[in-house]
Each structure stands twice: as C-alpha cells, then as structure tokens.
Amino acid sequence: MSTSFGTATSAVTPNDPKIRNRMQSFTGLRTSHSVALTTNVSLFPLPFSSSPSLIRAVSSPVKPEKTTTTEPKRSKVEIFKEQSNFIRYPLNEEILTDTPNINEASTQLIKFHGSYQQYDRDERGARSYSFMLRTRNPGGKVPNQLYLTMDDLADQFGIGSLRLTTRQTFQLHGVLKKNLKTVMSTIIKNMGSTLGACGDLNRNVLAPAAPLMKKEYLFAQETADNIAALLTPQSGFYYDVWVDGERFMTSEPPEVVEARNDNSHGTNFPDSPEPIYGTQFLPRKFKIAVTVPTDNSVDILTNDIGVVLISDEKGEPQGFNIYVGGGMGRTHRLETTFPCLGQQLGYVPKQDILYAIKAIVATQRDHGRRDDRKFSRTKYLISSWGIEKFKSVVEQYYGKKFEPFRELPEWEFKSYLGWHEQGDGALFCGLHVDNGRVAGKMKKTLREVIEKYNLNVRITPNQNIILCDIRSAWRRPITTVLAQAGLLQPRYVDPLNLTAMACPAFPLCPLAITEAERGIPDILKRVRAVFEKVGLKYKDSVVIRVTGCPNGCARPYMAELGLVGDGPNSYQIWLGGTPNQTQLARSFMDKVKVQDLEKVFEPVFYYWKRKRHAKESFGDFTNRIGFEKLEEVVDKWEGAVQAPTKYTLKLFADKETYQAMEELAKLQSKSAHQLAIEVIRNFVAAQQNGKSE
C-alpha cells in the first residue's frame, strides 16, 4: 500500500501580516523544511531563513477507509508535533528562559530529545522542577568514556545517583533547566545520545547484554544497532537544539542507508527531512527487541516488534522470526486498555529484516490511532484489525509475503550475573543492582573499577550491569573490591532480589500513584519473612515486579507476582506470569493496602508449598489452580501451622553485641538478625577473592 501525496494549493509571502506576527515568537531556527502532503493538509508558517521556502506543509495520518472529508480528531500532542518545525519549536526558545520549567508544548517535545520534566512530589508548596534524562544505548552497550561521563554528570548536575532502566539505558534525575544544554551537549560529545529515548518514535532497541563472542549473539547485537540506526530521526532537530547544529554522527552501514531511502512500496515521505517519520512521527512510543532462540533476557513478547535470529545447523544466521503487538501499558478501570503479548507475524530472510521492520513501522504510523493516546500503541491496531489484516497491510509496505514462522525452542530467562567467559579470552562479570539504582559506595566503587581497568559496560533489561573485557588476572582483585561495596556474586544475594524489578515512581515520576522503588525493599523482606513462616525454602523464588502506576514500566504484567499501584499505599495484585517471561499475568485482587499484603501473601504461598507439583513455579501453580480457588483460600485463611526451623543459629554471644547490632540495623530499617546475616554474607564473599562459583 503506497501513501498518497499531493501538493500545496496556496502560498503565503513574507509580507503577509499574519506571518509577520507569527515570526515574532520564533527565534533561533535557521532552516525551514517542506514535506510532501497526504490527503489532509494544513499550512503552518515557519521563521524565515535564507531559504525561499517559507511554508511547511504537514500531514495527518492517511485513513483509506474513511470517505468523509472532515478533518479527523487528533490529540493535542499531534498538534504540538505539527507546529514544532520537526520537534524544535518552541522548545528551542523555552530552554533559554529564566523560568525553572518549560511550557506544555515543550514538555511534550522534549521527550523526543530524551527528557521528561518532573517535580519533587514529596515537597509541598511551590513545585521544584527538574528534568530526567534518558540515554539511548542499543543492546545496553556503554563505552568506558560514556560511563565515566554519566557518573560525573550525576554528581555535578543530578541527584548523585544513576538509574539503570528496564530498556538497557541510563536515567539521570534532577537536572535543572539551566543545566540542560550543558548536560545534553556533554553526553553527545562523549559517545552518548538521548535522542529518541522517549517520545512518539522508536525507543532504545533491546538485545542480549552478554558480550559473548558467539556468532549468533554478535549478529543479533549488530541487527539491533542497525534497526536503531534505521529508525533514528534524520532532520537534525536534536543537534540544532543542544549543540547548535554541530553533528556528532557515526558512519552508518550502507545497508541501513539503502533501507531507509528505499521507497519502492510507499513507506517514505519523499523529500522530507524525516523520510520515515514525516512531521507527525508515530502515534505513540514504539519498542523493539532482538534476541536469539532460548534467550529471553529481553522480555521479547512485551515489545511492539520482537525479532528472533534463526541460524542453520552450522550456526550461520539465515533470517528472523518476527513477533508484533506486545505492550504493557493500561489504564485502571478502563477494560478496553490491556497488557498484551506479541503475536507471530512471520519469517524474513536476514537481508530483508530492515525492510520488514520499516514496513511494520509505516503501518503503525499511517493507521495507528492519533485521537486518543490511550489507544495509540500497535497492540490496539492489531486488536482492532486482527493479526491477519495487520499482516496483509504490512506485506503491502514490505512488498513481499512473510514466510511461515520458524519453530523455536523453549524460552529461558537469562540474567548473566556472575563471572563468565566471553569467548575471546576475556571475562565478563554481571552484577546485581537492586532496582538499578547506582548510588553511594556502590557508585564510587564501580567508577573506580571501570576507570582503573578501562572497562566497557553493558546494562541489562533487568536493571543490572555487566563489566566487560576483564582479564583473568583482574578477576580476584575486582571480586574483592566489589564485594566490599556490597556488589556480591549472585549466590550471596537473596533469590527474591535477583529477579525483582521496580520503576522509580515517587518522588519524581508525575504518573506515580504509590511507591515502587522506595517500597520494594521492604516488600521483598516481608515476602521472605512469609516464606520462612510458611516453610518455603530459601532457594524457592518468585519473580516479583512493582510499579507505582498501571503504565507497566517494570513489566509487572509478566511477573509471577506483580504489584501495580492503584491508590495511595494500595496495590492491584497480578498473578500468573512465569519465570521465563512467556505468560501474561492476570489481575487477582484490587485495592490491597500495603500494610495488608501478608493477608494475600501468606495463604497463596502456603497453598503453593502444600499443593505444588515437583519443580512447579509459583506462576504455573496459580494458573493451574485457578483464581477462584485461590480467592477461596485467601478468604478462609486462618493462619499456617508454624513450620519447624531447620537450623537454629545463635548469632549473638552476649546482650551488648546484640544491642549494638540492633541500633545499627534500625538505621537501615532492618532487624539485628537480618543485618548480621548480611554482614556475614559480605564477609564470606570478600574472602572468596575471586574463586570460581
């Protein structure tokens, strides 16, 4: 299906008083652009430059099935995009004013540049505005120079910490408006970018973070890089705003340039500065992940597009399976919004993957809803059309039929924590970081190690960090210094913590309804206490994810136990996800107050212990038993028979030692016993001095 284009039917000269009045509000934009028009046309005057072209025509989505000539309803954000001169105005002016915040239009536009305006919701009175910056790191790859730069910026301009995200990026919180340009330009000049980390376009492309030298992993990571390059905005707005138009572009593979420029099936806007996105970009955020068979470290089914490399018996890459329509976001009490798993679209040869991706993006661009942003993700288009119609339309943009989806083995969640061989003689070390928050002594120690040994870094989709390219001789000293900072090998970390995730939520996220990152440490301790109370073993574990709102940034709808904020100090409980992230959880209970969580945890975990099959995960168990039975168990719960303690450890030889430990524990919101166990584990880990797991 090709896009129809027209031409402008009127022109306006610089002498037009309406244009002169409009010009007074524009400063600093040096160029103007024109793009081809679709059937619905509006004209918006831009500031004058040396170019004689003064009018930019903008397009709204083509709606082939509509016969009416009435202008379709569009959300306010669509208007902001239309009038922005490709995401420049009025942001370029707003960042120069003395106010601590930016206006409504700029608040939307700055997302395309990789930033959100926020304010501290813990504070009362006048709002304290700041900005969160999110980097773009395809496959989670972070060069040494960029890591050290981000570490410095967090101290100089942020809140002193870095946040590792579920999409393999950094988030830097607390940047004041007056420092935005300095921080942005510093990131750009040090091998980094925030372009497209937020906004209505392709976000950071996920890929397995492990720096394995295996052919399939290298090809998957290369594919993620190429997809990210293909869908990177081309009009230069990012560099115009933050580095005064200076470009810091790396060379692109010729196949990326060829695929972007190809318009043989109507995917492009001819002669537009944004050949794929046009003036309106996409209806909503768009997420892509690439992986290899069995490796579900990327939550492959939660993305708008999931790409799986298929190799032959000799390990040579042949092509890709493609899933479409995954997505987590929903709205409470609006059942027409929902989380969704990706569906099988088909298979393409390896040389066609960029063209297939572009065809899917063009389909969502031209047919996704732009009137109500709650329904603008790809999953709602597929839900409305059905997968077969969606596939048919994509094939028209692609110019070919998809081949049948290739059979895949079972998926596994892979964390890549601990020490591993890269395959090139070097080692990598995966480190668990609770909720991805790099702060305090951990931050200082990580910086020292990364700087001293000149290590590159990778961020995982589970909010953890991998240190790469480590020589064997460095293993022992690195292990020791990391353990002393609390960065332990996985066998010394509570299994509940290893797979848990939470979004930042309060105090800075404007969408948060209740706590997530700040609340999950206590929740995990309480779950562990319930495990002990009902007789579950330490190695028994459950995937727990907590979000402060229903948007699902920490992917709670894939968890075995998901807690989704649905009111102040209140959660909606979701059950039924699986450890390998292939089953969608379902809503089990609403409005459970945080202080009442044990009233649900105790009966369901006790019932799991008593009624599970051999090696049956908690998620599989809840799906087999069914919610009706579990609700009955919760309603009739009167308490478990106290399980006998297998081991009795006397940690304190005298009362004075206990009291001293208790005082220290209170400062960390822990019990004396918990702190003592933690101290012992840290000591044992430090004594390992790099010994093999």
XYZ file of C-alpha atoms in Angstrom, residues 91-655:
565
model
C 11.476 24.067 22.950
C 14.478 25.871 21.479
C 13.154 29.111 22.984
C 11.818 27.707 26.239
C 15.159 26.272 27.365
C 16.636 29.779 27.187
C 14.125 31.464 29.513
C 14.757 32.149 33.211
C 11.802 30.109 34.461
C 12.619 26.736 36.100
C 10.135 24.886 33.873
C 9.004 24.784 30.242
C 5.546 25.205 28.719
C 3.077 22.476 27.816
C 4.103 22.065 24.189
C 7.787 21.935 25.070
C 7.083 19.402 27.814
C 5.823 17.051 25.113
C 8.517 17.858 22.568
C 11.472 17.447 24.918
C 10.528 13.779 25.257
C 11.725 13.235 21.678
C 15.068 14.621 22.828
C 15.202 12.048 25.639
C 13.981 14.031 28.638
C 10.948 14.421 30.892
C 10.072 17.448 33.003
C 9.430 16.409 36.612
C 8.977 17.892 40.055
C 9.540 16.582 43.564
C 6.170 15.306 44.746
C 7.397 14.907 48.318
C 7.715 18.660 48.635
C 4.745 20.888 49.449
C 4.250 24.420 48.218
C 5.862 25.713 45.047
C 6.969 22.974 42.694
C 10.686 22.223 42.419
C 11.104 21.438 38.734
C 13.886 19.326 37.301
C 14.465 17.087 34.303
C 15.128 13.406 33.882
C 17.422 12.490 31.010
C 17.416 9.013 29.475
C 20.198 7.786 27.238
C 19.931 5.621 24.149
C 22.175 2.549 24.231
C 21.184 -0.162 21.710
C 21.784 -3.549 23.312
C 22.766 -1.775 26.523
C 26.283 -1.057 25.278
C 28.065 1.711 27.186
C 31.637 2.681 26.216
C 34.050 3.366 29.066
C 34.179 7.089 28.291
C 30.392 7.436 28.376
C 30.042 5.580 31.675
C 32.578 7.852 33.375
C 30.854 10.892 31.861
C 27.435 9.821 33.170
C 28.941 9.144 36.585
C 30.391 12.666 36.663
C 27.170 14.289 35.452
C 25.148 12.548 38.167
C 27.329 14.190 40.804
C 27.701 17.587 39.158
C 24.183 18.153 37.844
C 21.947 15.322 39.074
C 20.946 13.855 42.421
C 24.166 11.897 42.863
C 22.880 8.583 41.515
C 22.371 6.814 38.196
C 19.376 4.640 37.353
C 19.753 1.553 35.151
C 16.482 1.033 33.290
C 14.474 -1.936 32.047
C 15.317 -0.869 28.484
C 19.092 -1.007 28.943
C 19.644 2.731 29.347
C 20.703 5.244 31.983
C 18.320 7.656 33.615
C 19.822 10.772 35.136
C 17.433 12.535 37.528
C 17.381 16.021 38.987
C 18.922 18.104 36.187
C 17.893 21.759 36.428
C 16.679 23.528 33.323
C 19.593 25.960 33.363
C 21.977 22.994 33.115
C 20.109 21.038 30.434
C 22.152 22.219 27.488
C 25.432 21.611 29.294
C 24.443 18.094 30.294
C 22.988 17.193 26.893
C 25.983 18.501 24.962
C 28.385 16.718 27.303
C 26.643 13.397 26.708
C 26.688 13.958 22.942
C 30.385 14.845 22.935
C 31.288 11.743 24.936
C 29.943 8.979 22.687
C 26.396 9.166 24.002
C 22.928 10.232 22.929
C 19.484 10.737 24.404
C 17.793 11.148 21.000
C 14.647 9.049 20.794
C 14.929 7.608 24.298
C 11.422 8.990 24.914
C 8.644 10.344 22.676
C 6.495 9.054 19.805
C 9.171 7.177 17.911
C 11.295 4.074 18.174
C 12.800 3.793 21.660
C 16.015 2.060 22.691
C 16.402 -1.284 20.906
C 16.972 -4.194 23.284
C 19.364 -7.099 22.702
C 21.037 -9.644 24.989
C 23.544 -7.716 27.082
C 26.060 -10.558 27.403
C 29.250 -9.704 25.446
C 29.511 -13.246 24.098
C 31.675 -13.737 21.034
C 29.309 -16.347 19.627
C 28.281 -15.703 16.036
C 24.539 -15.595 16.775
C 24.931 -13.094 19.633
C 27.193 -10.842 17.606
C 24.733 -10.885 14.692
C 21.776 -10.166 16.974
C 23.567 -7.189 18.514
C 24.601 -5.922 15.085
C 20.969 -6.192 13.957
C 19.826 -4.199 16.999
C 22.364 -1.490 16.129
C 21.158 -1.381 12.519
C 17.486 -1.175 13.482
C 18.289 1.638 15.906
C 20.168 3.492 13.162
C 17.397 2.918 10.607
C 14.773 4.475 12.867
C 16.863 7.351 14.226
C 15.384 10.781 13.358
C 17.198 12.396 10.436
C 16.098 16.041 10.480
C 18.790 17.255 12.873
C 16.473 18.788 15.499
C 18.394 17.144 18.352
C 21.736 18.636 17.364
C 20.223 22.012 16.493
C 18.790 22.412 19.979
C 21.623 21.040 22.117
C 24.897 21.587 20.209
C 23.923 24.467 17.901
C 23.662 22.274 14.833
C 27.031 20.552 15.153
C 26.659 16.911 14.127
C 28.235 14.019 16.013
C 27.245 11.195 13.713
C 28.960 7.865 13.314
C 29.151 6.222 9.919
C 26.211 4.003 9.051
C 26.391 0.640 7.292
C 25.373 1.013 3.632
C 22.508 -1.462 4.104
C 20.953 0.888 6.687
C 21.143 3.903 4.368
C 19.769 1.861 1.471
C 16.847 0.546 3.510
C 15.977 3.981 4.881
C 15.995 5.624 1.468
C 14.064 2.863 -0.323
C 10.531 3.954 -1.182
C 9.569 1.280 -3.669
C 6.451 0.410 -1.660
C 5.327 3.800 -0.372
C 6.901 3.692 3.080
C 8.607 7.096 2.869
C 7.744 10.788 2.728
C 9.675 11.905 -0.402
C 11.926 14.926 0.043
C 11.147 15.140 3.768
C 13.842 15.728 6.388
C 12.172 12.769 8.139
C 11.692 10.172 5.391
C 10.160 7.567 7.708
C 8.530 9.692 10.414
C 7.292 12.732 8.477
C 6.099 15.685 10.529
C 3.900 13.630 12.848
C 6.306 10.831 13.783
C 4.476 7.804 15.267
C 1.151 7.812 17.122
C 2.869 6.679 20.323
C 6.046 5.116 21.694
C 7.402 2.131 19.772
C 9.583 -0.618 21.250
C 11.745 -3.244 19.563
C 13.857 -6.107 20.917
C 16.223 -8.524 19.179
C 17.402 -11.849 20.586
C 18.463 -15.400 19.783
C 16.498 -18.607 20.413
C 16.101 -19.598 24.094
C 17.468 -16.255 25.376
C 14.585 -14.265 26.839
C 16.688 -11.809 28.783
C 14.887 -9.075 26.785
C 11.227 -9.897 27.573
C 10.803 -10.443 23.836
C 6.996 -10.731 23.873
C 6.423 -7.321 25.500
C 7.635 -5.269 22.528
C 5.851 -3.736 19.541
C 8.277 -5.808 17.474
C 10.193 -8.833 18.724
C 12.923 -10.099 16.411
C 14.442 -13.582 16.857
C 17.514 -14.634 14.887
C 17.261 -18.007 13.129
C 20.518 -19.813 12.281
C 21.230 -23.028 10.386
C 22.784 -26.176 11.822
C 26.258 -24.702 11.396
C 25.323 -21.596 13.379
C 25.171 -19.334 10.324
C 22.457 -16.634 10.566
C 19.718 -17.193 7.981
C 16.814 -14.926 8.888
C 14.444 -13.734 11.576
C 11.148 -14.664 13.174
C 9.054 -11.579 13.932
C 6.522 -11.045 16.726
C 4.291 -7.935 16.737
C 1.921 -6.173 19.097
C 3.380 -6.642 22.556
C 2.944 -3.887 25.127
C 2.453 -3.388 28.858
C 0.634 -0.105 29.408
C -3.002 0.040 30.510
C -5.367 2.332 32.426
C -7.128 1.377 35.663
C -10.899 0.845 35.373
C -10.744 1.051 31.578
C -11.062 -2.526 30.380
C -10.528 -1.548 26.741
C -6.882 -0.955 27.668
C -4.787 -4.006 28.441
C -1.312 -5.532 28.504
C -0.639 -7.806 25.564
C 1.896 -10.376 24.357
C 3.373 -10.197 20.877
C 1.880 -12.435 18.202
C 3.645 -14.344 15.451
C 3.830 -12.348 12.209
C 6.192 -14.477 10.124
C 9.764 -15.049 8.999
C 12.013 -12.984 6.735
C 15.471 -13.694 5.251
C 18.268 -11.866 7.046
C 18.835 -9.392 4.191
C 15.194 -8.243 4.429
C 14.924 -7.530 8.145
C 15.326 -3.741 7.886
C 12.694 -3.542 5.147
C 10.277 -5.659 7.200
C 10.818 -3.502 10.292
C 10.235 -0.363 8.261
C 7.022 -1.823 6.808
C 5.656 -2.552 10.290
C 6.573 0.936 11.492
C 4.911 2.517 8.425
C 1.748 0.514 9.059
C 1.524 1.747 12.638
C 2.453 5.282 11.544
C -0.316 5.502 8.954
C -3.068 3.517 10.682
C -2.480 3.758 14.437
C -4.933 5.966 16.307
C -3.961 9.596 16.824
C -7.128 10.822 18.515
C -6.770 9.116 21.907
C -3.281 8.309 23.134
C -4.555 5.601 25.480
C -5.288 3.515 22.369
C -2.387 4.539 20.144
C 0.017 1.621 20.615
C 0.439 -1.045 17.940
C -1.325 -3.646 20.071
C -4.617 -1.752 19.774
C -4.353 -1.540 15.993
C -3.813 -5.309 15.862
C -6.636 -5.853 18.345
C -8.948 -3.790 16.131
C -7.909 -5.315 12.822
C -6.869 -8.833 13.764
C -3.421 -10.230 13.043
C -4.258 -11.379 9.513
C -5.373 -7.954 8.291
C -2.395 -6.338 10.009
C -0.089 -8.829 8.294
C -1.717 -8.158 4.918
C -1.231 -4.392 5.186
C 2.371 -4.784 6.364
C 3.072 -7.047 3.389
C 1.944 -4.275 1.032
C 4.531 -1.907 2.530
C 7.093 -4.730 2.605
C 6.414 -5.783 -0.983
C 6.565 -9.489 -0.165
C 4.701 -12.191 1.662
C 6.068 -13.269 5.030
C 7.332 -16.819 5.176
C 5.958 -19.165 7.849
C 7.203 -18.571 11.393
C 10.068 -20.961 12.196
C 9.740 -23.324 15.151
C 11.541 -22.170 18.299
C 12.776 -23.993 21.416
C 11.520 -23.072 24.879
C 12.454 -19.641 26.162
C 14.656 -19.178 29.242
C 15.245 -16.092 31.360
C 18.991 -15.434 31.431
C 20.391 -12.898 33.873
C 24.110 -13.230 33.045
C 25.001 -12.477 36.653
C 28.355 -13.678 37.979
C 31.554 -14.468 36.089
C 31.520 -15.834 32.531
C 33.868 -16.405 29.608
C 33.318 -14.007 26.716
C 34.831 -16.380 24.189
C 37.786 -14.191 23.233
C 39.997 -14.947 26.231
C 38.441 -12.215 28.364
C 35.805 -12.467 31.107
C 32.661 -10.539 31.917
C 31.035 -10.069 35.303
C 27.308 -9.467 35.752
C 26.400 -7.561 38.909
C 23.005 -7.371 40.562
C 21.905 -3.806 41.328
C 18.731 -3.522 43.409
C 16.189 -1.692 41.215
C 19.002 -0.403 39.041
C 19.893 2.397 41.457
C 23.656 3.058 41.379
C 24.415 5.261 44.376
C 26.659 5.752 47.391
C 29.577 3.399 47.962
C 28.439 1.151 45.119
C 28.621 4.042 42.666
C 32.054 5.116 43.902
C 33.452 1.584 43.713
C 32.002 0.864 40.272
C 33.575 4.015 38.954
C 36.958 3.126 40.450
C 36.913 -0.360 38.909
C 35.638 0.772 35.497
C 38.162 3.603 35.360
C 41.160 1.653 36.695
C 40.749 -1.292 34.333
C 39.348 0.731 31.408
C 36.282 -1.490 31.192
C 33.336 -1.164 28.863
C 29.915 -1.739 30.365
C 26.543 -3.162 29.377
C 23.175 -2.543 31.005
C 20.739 -5.452 31.151
C 16.939 -5.329 30.683
C 16.671 -6.439 34.327
C 18.286 -3.239 35.659
C 21.665 -4.876 36.249
C 25.142 -4.074 34.960
C 27.802 -6.136 33.209
C 31.509 -5.305 33.336
C 33.137 -6.406 30.074
C 36.582 -7.262 28.722
C 38.145 -8.323 32.033
C 41.496 -10.108 32.009
C 41.722 -13.294 34.077
C 44.395 -11.757 36.303
C 41.992 -8.972 37.293
C 39.243 -11.278 38.498
C 40.390 -11.700 42.091
C 41.053 -8.029 42.953
C 37.853 -6.924 41.185
C 35.750 -9.507 43.027
C 37.161 -8.420 46.378
C 36.659 -4.686 45.949
C 33.140 -5.128 44.537
C 32.096 -7.379 47.443
C 33.320 -4.818 49.941
C 30.940 -2.317 48.317
C 28.002 -4.716 48.529
C 28.165 -5.820 44.891
C 28.027 -9.526 45.630
C 28.205 -12.604 43.477
C 24.678 -13.915 42.823
C 24.903 -16.833 45.274
C 25.175 -14.311 48.105
C 22.099 -12.310 47.038
C 18.594 -13.255 48.140
C 16.985 -15.094 45.177
C 13.917 -12.869 45.527
C 16.050 -9.803 44.863
C 17.811 -11.315 41.850
C 14.696 -11.255 39.649
C 12.767 -8.387 41.237
C 12.232 -5.071 39.479
C 10.548 -1.779 40.284
C 10.034 1.514 38.477
C 11.240 4.776 40.111
C 7.709 6.061 40.936
C 7.798 8.570 43.827
C 9.090 11.162 44.337
C 9.812 12.313 40.779
C 7.545 10.407 38.391
C 4.416 12.501 37.694
C 2.349 9.371 36.944
C 3.044 7.504 40.193
C 0.047 6.607 42.346
C 2.051 4.885 45.071
C 5.585 3.730 45.910
C 7.619 1.287 43.826
C 11.424 1.649 44.023
C 11.320 3.030 47.551
C 8.763 0.446 48.631
C 10.078 -2.768 47.120
C 12.969 -3.373 49.578
C 10.509 -3.678 52.455
C 8.083 -5.724 50.349
C 10.813 -8.232 49.465
C 11.801 -8.578 53.129
C 8.182 -9.200 54.020
C 7.850 -11.835 51.296
C 10.986 -13.534 52.606
C 9.512 -13.481 56.121
C 6.303 -15.052 54.792
C 8.370 -17.730 53.039
C 10.030 -18.574 56.337
C 6.720 -18.541 58.177
C 5.001 -20.975 55.794
C 8.020 -23.247 55.446
C 9.270 -22.389 51.951
C 12.983 -22.819 51.352
C 15.491 -20.033 50.784
C 16.111 -21.219 47.212
C 12.384 -21.076 46.426
C 11.872 -17.908 44.479
C 9.179 -15.871 42.763
C 9.535 -13.170 40.093
C 8.220 -10.006 41.766
C 7.790 -6.685 39.975
C 6.345 -3.475 41.395
C 5.146 -0.346 39.600
C 3.666 2.829 41.007
C 1.043 3.102 38.255
C -0.545 0.890 35.554
C 1.758 2.020 32.731
C 3.937 -1.003 33.401
C 7.494 0.338 33.040
C 8.897 -2.544 35.142
C 6.753 -5.017 33.155
C 4.697 -6.190 36.175
C 2.187 -7.980 33.954
C 4.836 -10.592 33.137
C 5.694 -11.262 36.796
C 4.649 -14.249 38.848
C 3.639 -11.684 41.458
C 3.007 -8.181 40.120
C 2.081 -5.237 42.313
C 0.582 -2.317 40.394
C -0.199 0.909 42.224
C -3.928 1.622 42.200
C -4.236 4.167 45.018
C -2.283 5.771 47.857
C -0.423 2.949 49.655
C -2.507 0.473 47.659
C -1.780 -2.139 45.012
C -3.569 -4.226 42.462
C -2.151 -7.763 42.688
C -1.410 -9.665 39.474
C -0.600 -13.382 39.417
C 0.288 -15.904 36.756
C 3.372 -14.767 34.907
C 6.121 -17.352 34.503
C 9.864 -17.333 35.268
C 10.750 -17.408 31.557
C 8.517 -14.387 30.784
C 6.171 -16.092 28.321
C 2.831 -15.971 30.156
C 0.782 -12.858 30.806
C -0.295 -12.385 34.413
C -3.911 -11.590 35.308
C -5.454 -9.250 37.820
C -6.172 -11.150 41.054
C -7.166 -8.519 43.616
C -7.665 -4.753 43.668
C -7.038 -2.111 46.299
C -4.892 -4.178 48.662
C -3.358 -1.792 51.181
C 0.388 -2.099 51.587
C 0.007 -2.996 55.266
C -2.379 -5.836 54.327
C -0.217 -7.595 51.737
C 0.524 -10.515 54.061
C -3.205 -11.309 54.140
C -2.784 -12.329 50.487
C 0.842 -13.474 50.502
C 0.562 -15.929 53.394
C -2.359 -18.032 52.136
C -1.273 -18.192 48.489
C 2.354 -19.035 49.302
C 1.319 -21.585 51.922
C -1.038 -23.206 49.427
C 1.757 -23.239 46.818
C 4.063 -25.015 49.256
C 1.459 -27.654 50.067
C -0.145 -28.259 46.664
C 2.515 -27.610 44.034
C 3.839 -30.291 41.731
C 7.535 -31.135 41.679
C 9.539 -28.107 40.480
C 6.319 -26.228 39.689
C 6.874 -22.482 39.653
C 4.559 -20.168 41.544
C 3.227 -18.689 38.296
C 2.486 -22.067 36.765
C 0.860 -23.137 40.027
C -1.511 -20.168 40.160
C -2.555 -20.788 36.556
C -3.178 -24.489 37.198
C -5.107 -23.998 40.441
C -7.137 -21.057 39.126
C -8.076 -17.749 40.715
C -11.414 -18.947 42.040
C -9.715 -21.490 44.291
C -7.012 -19.041 45.338
C -9.634 -16.438 46.271
C -11.331 -19.061 48.407
C -8.018 -19.869 50.104
C -7.439 -16.174 50.868
C -10.982 -15.654 52.169
C -10.817 -18.664 54.516
C -7.249 -18.097 55.720
C -6.763 -18.548 59.458
C -3.010 -18.918 59.537
C -0.432 -21.570 58.746
C 0.856 -24.254 61.031
C 4.255 -22.927 62.096
C 6.918 -24.722 60.116
C 9.829 -26.042 62.205
C 13.081 -24.183 61.761
C 15.661 -26.401 60.120
C 18.639 -24.556 61.508
C 18.997 -22.594 64.736
C 21.855 -20.135 64.502
C 22.984 -18.235 67.575
C 24.441 -15.084 66.089
C 24.997 -13.067 69.265
C 27.146 -14.321 72.131
C 26.143 -11.528 74.508
C 23.448 -8.929 75.017
